[in-house]
Amino acid sequence: MLKSNFILVPLYMFPFPGAWDPLLHAAQKHPEINFHAIINPDSGPGQDSCPGPEYSAALANLIAYPNIQTLGYVHTANRWDCGSNSNEICTCSQPLSALRANITRYARWPRAGCSSPVEGMSRGSNTVFFNTGVRTDEAYWRIADHINVFENTAEVFDVNGLSAFTGTGRYASRSTVIINGYEGSVAGLRASVDVLLNRGYKSIAGLYISNHNQPYDRFPEFWEGLVEAVAGFV
């Protein structure tokens, strides 16, 4: 039986040969764990109607595993000159027409006459997944299936304050966190996973923890330890 908790995987690295193998190996070894893999060819699906041949082949490998769900990344900003120093993301600055076009392009991949591996991508659940990375307005929970409510370093993460991000626990079962810059031991990693996934009704749905400060171009060095920690959760 698949566990309800999952590992959220920001699979933003280009699918060079072997680049996505850690995820494939983990999915094969642990069919009881769900993996939600976020695909991001170019801050979205890119401008072409079909993914490139490298992505087509890599996606075919992903969808061969029933415990890997693919999510298409769509950026909701198109400016990065906000904030006091004019170097922050301008939230929700992407025109609605561009957002719709990107979502539609992903949805049409299986039917756009693309290569045969992509034709098998019709399996899906139309999951709506937001990444606010911060405390979220109540209205967003009425739209999304899941929301990533924290995306920051382990240094500033406070599990005791997490309930403020999840509606005092009401939305915990639909919440995820991304913690980067983790410098603790594997034993400490297991303890962190247990704390996040073993909180009763306040347990979150999914997580991703990395030792890298920029965790999206490679898997964490303790990737296997993270997977084993989630697998060992009861």
mmCIF file with all atom_site columns, C-alpha atoms in Angstrom, residues 52-190:
data_model
loop_
_atom_site.group_PDB
_atom_site.id
_atom_site.type_symbol
_atom_site.label_atom_id
_atom_site.label_alt_id
_atom_site.label_comp_id
_atom_site.label_asym_id
_atom_site.label_entity_id
_atom_site.label_seq_id
_atom_site.pdbx_PDB_ins_code
_atom_site.Cartn_x
_atom_site.Cartn_y
_atom_site.Cartn_z
_atom_site.occupancy
_atom_site.B_iso_or_equiv
_atom_site.pdbx_formal_charge
_atom_site.auth_seq_id
_atom_site.auth_comp_id
_atom_site.auth_asym_id
_atom_site.auth_atom_id
_atom_site.pdbx_PDB_model_num
ATOM 1   C CA . GLY A 1 52  ? 12.862 17.877 -26.345 1.00 0.00 ? 52  GLY A CA 1
ATOM 2   C CA . PRO A 1 53  ? 14.015 14.308 -26.965 1.00 0.00 ? 53  PRO A CA 1
ATOM 3   C CA . GLU A 1 54  ? 15.976 14.189 -23.695 1.00 0.00 ? 54  GLU A CA 1
ATOM 4   C CA . TYR A 1 55  ? 12.897 15.175 -21.705 1.00 0.00 ? 55  TYR A CA 1
ATOM 5   C CA . SER A 1 56  ? 10.679 12.794 -23.661 1.00 0.00 ? 56  SER A CA 1
ATOM 6   C CA . ALA A 1 57  ? 12.912 9.842  -22.848 1.00 0.00 ? 57  ALA A CA 1
ATOM 7   C CA . ALA A 1 58  ? 13.367 10.853 -19.201 1.00 0.00 ? 58  ALA A CA 1
ATOM 8   C CA . LEU A 1 59  ? 9.641  11.422 -18.683 1.00 0.00 ? 59  LEU A CA 1
ATOM 9   C CA . ALA A 1 60  ? 8.901  8.003  -20.116 1.00 0.00 ? 60  ALA A CA 1
ATOM 10  C CA . ASN A 1 61  ? 11.145 6.522  -17.430 1.00 0.00 ? 61  ASN A CA 1
ATOM 11  C CA . LEU A 1 62  ? 9.334  8.467  -14.703 1.00 0.00 ? 62  LEU A CA 1
ATOM 12  C CA . ILE A 1 63  ? 5.805  7.553  -15.688 1.00 0.00 ? 63  ILE A CA 1
ATOM 13  C CA . ALA A 1 64  ? 6.754  3.881  -15.795 1.00 0.00 ? 64  ALA A CA 1
ATOM 14  C CA . TYR A 1 65  ? 6.580  3.971  -11.987 1.00 0.00 ? 65  TYR A CA 1
ATOM 15  C CA . PRO A 1 66  ? 3.061  4.231  -10.514 1.00 0.00 ? 66  PRO A CA 1
ATOM 16  C CA . ASN A 1 67  ? 4.473  5.797  -7.342  1.00 0.00 ? 67  ASN A CA 1
ATOM 17  C CA . ILE A 1 68  ? 5.940  8.792  -9.206  1.00 0.00 ? 68  ILE A CA 1
ATOM 18  C CA . GLN A 1 69  ? 3.525  11.604 -9.968  1.00 0.00 ? 69  GLN A CA 1
ATOM 19  C CA . THR A 1 70  ? 4.799  14.280 -12.343 1.00 0.00 ? 70  THR A CA 1
ATOM 20  C CA . LEU A 1 71  ? 3.936  17.943 -11.834 1.00 0.00 ? 71  LEU A CA 1
ATOM 21  C CA . GLY A 1 72  ? 4.604  20.619 -14.454 1.00 0.00 ? 72  GLY A CA 1
ATOM 22  C CA . TYR A 1 73  ? 6.260  23.781 -13.123 1.00 0.00 ? 73  TYR A CA 1
ATOM 23  C CA . VAL A 1 74  ? 4.755  27.130 -14.129 1.00 0.00 ? 74  VAL A CA 1
ATOM 24  C CA . HIS A 1 75  ? 6.333  30.362 -12.882 1.00 0.00 ? 75  HIS A CA 1
ATOM 25  C CA . THR A 1 76  ? 3.832  33.008 -11.761 1.00 0.00 ? 76  THR A CA 1
ATOM 26  C CA . ALA A 1 77  ? 6.352  35.862 -11.958 1.00 0.00 ? 77  ALA A CA 1
ATOM 27  C CA . ASN A 1 78  ? 8.162  37.451 -14.885 1.00 0.00 ? 78  ASN A CA 1
ATOM 28  C CA . ARG A 1 79  ? 10.014 40.217 -13.027 1.00 0.00 ? 79  ARG A CA 1
ATOM 29  C CA . TRP A 1 80  ? 12.734 40.078 -10.373 1.00 0.00 ? 80  TRP A CA 1
ATOM 30  C CA . ASP A 1 81  ? 13.234 43.776 -9.602  1.00 0.00 ? 81  ASP A CA 1
ATOM 31  C CA . CYS A 1 82  ? 10.973 44.240 -6.585  1.00 0.00 ? 82  CYS A CA 1
ATOM 32  C CA . GLY A 1 83  ? 11.832 44.812 -2.934  1.00 0.00 ? 83  GLY A CA 1
ATOM 33  C CA . SER A 1 84  ? 13.952 47.475 -1.282  1.00 0.00 ? 84  SER A CA 1
ATOM 34  C CA . ASN A 1 85  ? 17.039 46.415 -3.243  1.00 0.00 ? 85  ASN A CA 1
ATOM 35  C CA . SER A 1 86  ? 15.187 45.757 -6.499  1.00 0.00 ? 86  SER A CA 1
ATOM 36  C CA . ASN A 1 87  ? 16.390 42.160 -6.573  1.00 0.00 ? 87  ASN A CA 1
ATOM 37  C CA . GLU A 1 88  ? 13.377 40.193 -5.342  1.00 0.00 ? 88  GLU A CA 1
ATOM 38  C CA . ILE A 1 89  ? 10.685 38.283 -7.195  1.00 0.00 ? 89  ILE A CA 1
ATOM 39  C CA . CYS A 1 90  ? 7.696  40.393 -8.170  1.00 0.00 ? 90  CYS A CA 1
ATOM 40  C CA . THR A 1 91  ? 4.972  37.988 -7.116  1.00 0.00 ? 91  THR A CA 1
ATOM 41  C CA . CYS A 1 92  ? 2.080  37.257 -9.475  1.00 0.00 ? 92  CYS A CA 1
ATOM 42  C CA . SER A 1 93  ? 3.554  39.478 -12.202 1.00 0.00 ? 93  SER A CA 1
ATOM 43  C CA . GLN A 1 94  ? 3.172  36.905 -14.967 1.00 0.00 ? 94  GLN A CA 1
ATOM 44  C CA . PRO A 1 95  ? 0.180  37.766 -17.194 1.00 0.00 ? 95  PRO A CA 1
ATOM 45  C CA . LEU A 1 96  ? -2.741 35.387 -16.816 1.00 0.00 ? 96  LEU A CA 1
ATOM 46  C CA . SER A 1 97  ? -2.623 34.660 -20.541 1.00 0.00 ? 97  SER A CA 1
ATOM 47  C CA . ALA A 1 98  ? 0.963  33.387 -20.203 1.00 0.00 ? 98  ALA A CA 1
ATOM 48  C CA . LEU A 1 99  ? 0.032  31.179 -17.247 1.00 0.00 ? 99  LEU A CA 1
ATOM 49  C CA . ARG A 1 100 ? -2.839 29.643 -19.173 1.00 0.00 ? 100 ARG A CA 1
ATOM 50  C CA . ALA A 1 101 ? -0.644 29.082 -22.212 1.00 0.00 ? 101 ALA A CA 1
ATOM 51  C CA . ASN A 1 102 ? 1.971  27.240 -20.152 1.00 0.00 ? 102 ASN A CA 1
ATOM 52  C CA . ILE A 1 103 ? -0.593 25.055 -18.409 1.00 0.00 ? 103 ILE A CA 1
ATOM 53  C CA . THR A 1 104 ? -2.248 24.270 -21.737 1.00 0.00 ? 104 THR A CA 1
ATOM 54  C CA . ARG A 1 105 ? 1.089  23.369 -23.328 1.00 0.00 ? 105 ARG A CA 1
ATOM 55  C CA . TYR A 1 106 ? 1.820  20.830 -20.588 1.00 0.00 ? 106 TYR A CA 1
ATOM 56  C CA . ALA A 1 107 ? -1.679 19.385 -20.918 1.00 0.00 ? 107 ALA A CA 1
ATOM 57  C CA . ARG A 1 108 ? -1.303 18.992 -24.676 1.00 0.00 ? 108 ARG A CA 1
ATOM 58  C CA . TRP A 1 109 ? 2.015  17.147 -24.583 1.00 0.00 ? 109 TRP A CA 1
ATOM 59  C CA . PRO A 1 110 ? 0.349  13.705 -24.760 1.00 0.00 ? 110 PRO A CA 1
ATOM 60  C CA . ARG A 1 111 ? -1.863 14.805 -27.681 1.00 0.00 ? 111 ARG A CA 1
ATOM 61  C CA . ALA A 1 112 ? 0.363  17.163 -29.663 1.00 0.00 ? 112 ALA A CA 1
ATOM 62  C CA . GLY A 1 113 ? 1.888  14.558 -31.950 1.00 0.00 ? 113 GLY A CA 1
ATOM 63  C CA . CYS A 1 114 ? 4.994  14.385 -29.774 1.00 0.00 ? 114 CYS A CA 1
ATOM 64  C CA . SER A 1 115 ? 7.223  11.341 -29.518 1.00 0.00 ? 115 SER A CA 1
ATOM 65  C CA . SER A 1 116 ? 5.636  8.080  -28.441 1.00 0.00 ? 116 SER A CA 1
ATOM 66  C CA . PRO A 1 117 ? 6.990  8.152  -24.841 1.00 0.00 ? 117 PRO A CA 1
ATOM 67  C CA . VAL A 1 118 ? 5.150  11.421 -24.181 1.00 0.00 ? 118 VAL A CA 1
ATOM 68  C CA . GLU A 1 119 ? 1.918  9.935  -25.495 1.00 0.00 ? 119 GLU A CA 1
ATOM 69  C CA . GLY A 1 120 ? 1.857  7.796  -22.370 1.00 0.00 ? 120 GLY A CA 1
ATOM 70  C CA . MET A 1 121 ? 1.675  10.828 -20.103 1.00 0.00 ? 121 MET A CA 1
ATOM 71  C CA . SER A 1 122 ? -2.117 10.984 -20.123 1.00 0.00 ? 122 SER A CA 1
ATOM 72  C CA . ARG A 1 123 ? -2.123 9.235  -16.743 1.00 0.00 ? 123 ARG A CA 1
ATOM 73  C CA . GLY A 1 124 ? -2.478 11.962 -14.152 1.00 0.00 ? 124 GLY A CA 1
ATOM 74  C CA . SER A 1 125 ? -4.687 13.461 -11.499 1.00 0.00 ? 125 SER A CA 1
ATOM 75  C CA . ASN A 1 126 ? -4.828 17.146 -12.512 1.00 0.00 ? 126 ASN A CA 1
ATOM 76  C CA . THR A 1 127 ? -3.191 18.079 -9.227  1.00 0.00 ? 127 THR A CA 1
ATOM 77  C CA . VAL A 1 128 ? -3.013 21.785 -8.391  1.00 0.00 ? 128 VAL A CA 1
ATOM 78  C CA . PHE A 1 129 ? 0.140  22.447 -6.374  1.00 0.00 ? 129 PHE A CA 1
ATOM 79  C CA . PHE A 1 130 ? 1.152  25.951 -5.274  1.00 0.00 ? 130 PHE A CA 1
ATOM 80  C CA . ASN A 1 131 ? 4.524  26.992 -3.917  1.00 0.00 ? 131 ASN A CA 1
ATOM 81  C CA . THR A 1 132 ? 4.119  30.139 -1.869  1.00 0.00 ? 132 THR A CA 1
ATOM 82  C CA . GLY A 1 133 ? 6.987  29.224 0.435   1.00 0.00 ? 133 GLY A CA 1
ATOM 83  C CA . VAL A 1 134 ? 5.449  31.377 3.140   1.00 0.00 ? 134 VAL A CA 1
ATOM 84  C CA . ARG A 1 135 ? 2.277  31.744 5.148   1.00 0.00 ? 135 ARG A CA 1
ATOM 85  C CA . THR A 1 136 ? -0.624 31.540 2.731   1.00 0.00 ? 136 THR A CA 1
ATOM 86  C CA . ASP A 1 137 ? -3.864 33.448 2.376   1.00 0.00 ? 137 ASP A CA 1
ATOM 87  C CA . GLU A 1 138 ? -6.904 31.357 3.243   1.00 0.00 ? 138 GLU A CA 1
ATOM 88  C CA . ALA A 1 139 ? -8.345 31.734 -0.268  1.00 0.00 ? 139 ALA A CA 1
ATOM 89  C CA . TYR A 1 140 ? -5.549 29.708 -1.855  1.00 0.00 ? 140 TYR A CA 1
ATOM 90  C CA . TRP A 1 141 ? -6.504 26.609 0.102   1.00 0.00 ? 141 TRP A CA 1
ATOM 91  C CA . ARG A 1 142 ? -9.881 26.616 -1.663  1.00 0.00 ? 142 ARG A CA 1
ATOM 92  C CA . ILE A 1 143 ? -8.082 26.196 -5.001  1.00 0.00 ? 143 ILE A CA 1
ATOM 93  C CA . ALA A 1 144 ? -5.051 24.011 -4.372  1.00 0.00 ? 144 ALA A CA 1
ATOM 94  C CA . ASP A 1 145 ? -4.699 20.338 -3.606  1.00 0.00 ? 145 ASP A CA 1
ATOM 95  C CA . HIS A 1 146 ? -1.340 21.032 -1.943  1.00 0.00 ? 146 HIS A CA 1
ATOM 96  C CA . ILE A 1 147 ? 0.646  24.129 -1.015  1.00 0.00 ? 147 ILE A CA 1
ATOM 97  C CA . ASN A 1 148 ? 4.327  24.277 -0.196  1.00 0.00 ? 148 ASN A CA 1
ATOM 98  C CA . VAL A 1 149 ? 4.243  26.582 2.820   1.00 0.00 ? 149 VAL A CA 1
ATOM 99  C CA . PHE A 1 150 ? 7.956  26.800 3.609   1.00 0.00 ? 150 PHE A CA 1
ATOM 100 C CA . GLU A 1 151 ? 10.962 27.113 1.320   1.00 0.00 ? 151 GLU A CA 1
ATOM 101 C CA . ASN A 1 152 ? 14.026 28.313 3.175   1.00 0.00 ? 152 ASN A CA 1
ATOM 102 C CA . THR A 1 153 ? 17.046 27.165 5.126   1.00 0.00 ? 153 THR A CA 1
ATOM 103 C CA . ALA A 1 154 ? 17.160 24.727 8.007   1.00 0.00 ? 154 ALA A CA 1
ATOM 104 C CA . GLU A 1 155 ? 18.592 27.544 10.097  1.00 0.00 ? 155 GLU A CA 1
ATOM 105 C CA . VAL A 1 156 ? 15.330 29.501 10.083  1.00 0.00 ? 156 VAL A CA 1
ATOM 106 C CA . PHE A 1 157 ? 12.929 26.551 10.057  1.00 0.00 ? 157 PHE A CA 1
ATOM 107 C CA . ASP A 1 158 ? 10.852 26.220 13.226  1.00 0.00 ? 158 ASP A CA 1
ATOM 108 C CA . VAL A 1 159 ? 8.635  23.173 13.394  1.00 0.00 ? 159 VAL A CA 1
ATOM 109 C CA . ASN A 1 160 ? 6.807  24.613 16.394  1.00 0.00 ? 160 ASN A CA 1
ATOM 110 C CA . GLY A 1 161 ? 5.756  27.597 14.305  1.00 0.00 ? 161 GLY A CA 1
ATOM 111 C CA . LEU A 1 162 ? 4.603  25.481 11.389  1.00 0.00 ? 162 LEU A CA 1
ATOM 112 C CA . SER A 1 163 ? 0.977  25.432 12.485  1.00 0.00 ? 163 SER A CA 1
ATOM 113 C CA . ALA A 1 164 ? 0.740  29.151 11.729  1.00 0.00 ? 164 ALA A CA 1
ATOM 114 C CA . PHE A 1 165 ? 1.477  28.286 8.083   1.00 0.00 ? 165 PHE A CA 1
ATOM 115 C CA . THR A 1 166 ? -1.110 25.501 7.916   1.00 0.00 ? 166 THR A CA 1
ATOM 116 C CA . GLY A 1 167 ? -4.182 27.161 9.391   1.00 0.00 ? 167 GLY A CA 1
ATOM 117 C CA . THR A 1 168 ? -3.329 25.910 12.908  1.00 0.00 ? 168 THR A CA 1
ATOM 118 C CA . GLY A 1 169 ? -3.218 22.407 11.492  1.00 0.00 ? 169 GLY A CA 1
ATOM 119 C CA . ARG A 1 170 ? -6.410 22.484 9.422   1.00 0.00 ? 170 ARG A CA 1
ATOM 120 C CA . TYR A 1 171 ? -4.439 22.304 6.173   1.00 0.00 ? 171 TYR A CA 1
ATOM 121 C CA . ALA A 1 172 ? -1.441 20.354 7.443   1.00 0.00 ? 172 ALA A CA 1
ATOM 122 C CA . SER A 1 173 ? -2.422 17.225 5.504   1.00 0.00 ? 173 SER A CA 1
ATOM 123 C CA . ARG A 1 174 ? -2.203 19.289 2.292   1.00 0.00 ? 174 ARG A CA 1
ATOM 124 C CA . SER A 1 175 ? 0.996  21.159 3.170   1.00 0.00 ? 175 SER A CA 1
ATOM 125 C CA . THR A 1 176 ? 4.613  20.525 2.223   1.00 0.00 ? 176 THR A CA 1
ATOM 126 C CA . VAL A 1 177 ? 7.965  22.053 3.142   1.00 0.00 ? 177 VAL A CA 1
ATOM 127 C CA . ILE A 1 178 ? 11.287 22.431 1.314   1.00 0.00 ? 178 ILE A CA 1
ATOM 128 C CA . ILE A 1 179 ? 14.244 22.785 3.667   1.00 0.00 ? 179 ILE A CA 1
ATOM 129 C CA . ASN A 1 180 ? 17.670 23.525 2.216   1.00 0.00 ? 180 ASN A CA 1
ATOM 130 C CA . GLY A 1 181 ? 21.100 23.995 3.737   1.00 0.00 ? 181 GLY A CA 1
ATOM 131 C CA . TYR A 1 182 ? 20.615 21.126 6.199   1.00 0.00 ? 182 TYR A CA 1
ATOM 132 C CA . GLU A 1 183 ? 23.949 20.352 7.878   1.00 0.00 ? 183 GLU A CA 1
ATOM 133 C CA . GLY A 1 184 ? 22.892 17.788 10.471  1.00 0.00 ? 184 GLY A CA 1
ATOM 134 C CA . SER A 1 185 ? 23.620 14.085 10.671  1.00 0.00 ? 185 SER A CA 1
ATOM 135 C CA . VAL A 1 186 ? 21.595 11.321 9.046   1.00 0.00 ? 186 VAL A CA 1
ATOM 136 C CA . ALA A 1 187 ? 20.265 10.441 12.506  1.00 0.00 ? 187 ALA A CA 1
ATOM 137 C CA . GLY A 1 188 ? 19.159 14.035 12.900  1.00 0.00 ? 188 GLY A CA 1
ATOM 138 C CA . LEU A 1 189 ? 17.554 13.848 9.471   1.00 0.00 ? 189 LEU A CA 1
ATOM 139 C CA . ARG A 1 190 ? 15.507 10.844 10.559  1.00 0.00 ? 190 ARG A CA 1
#
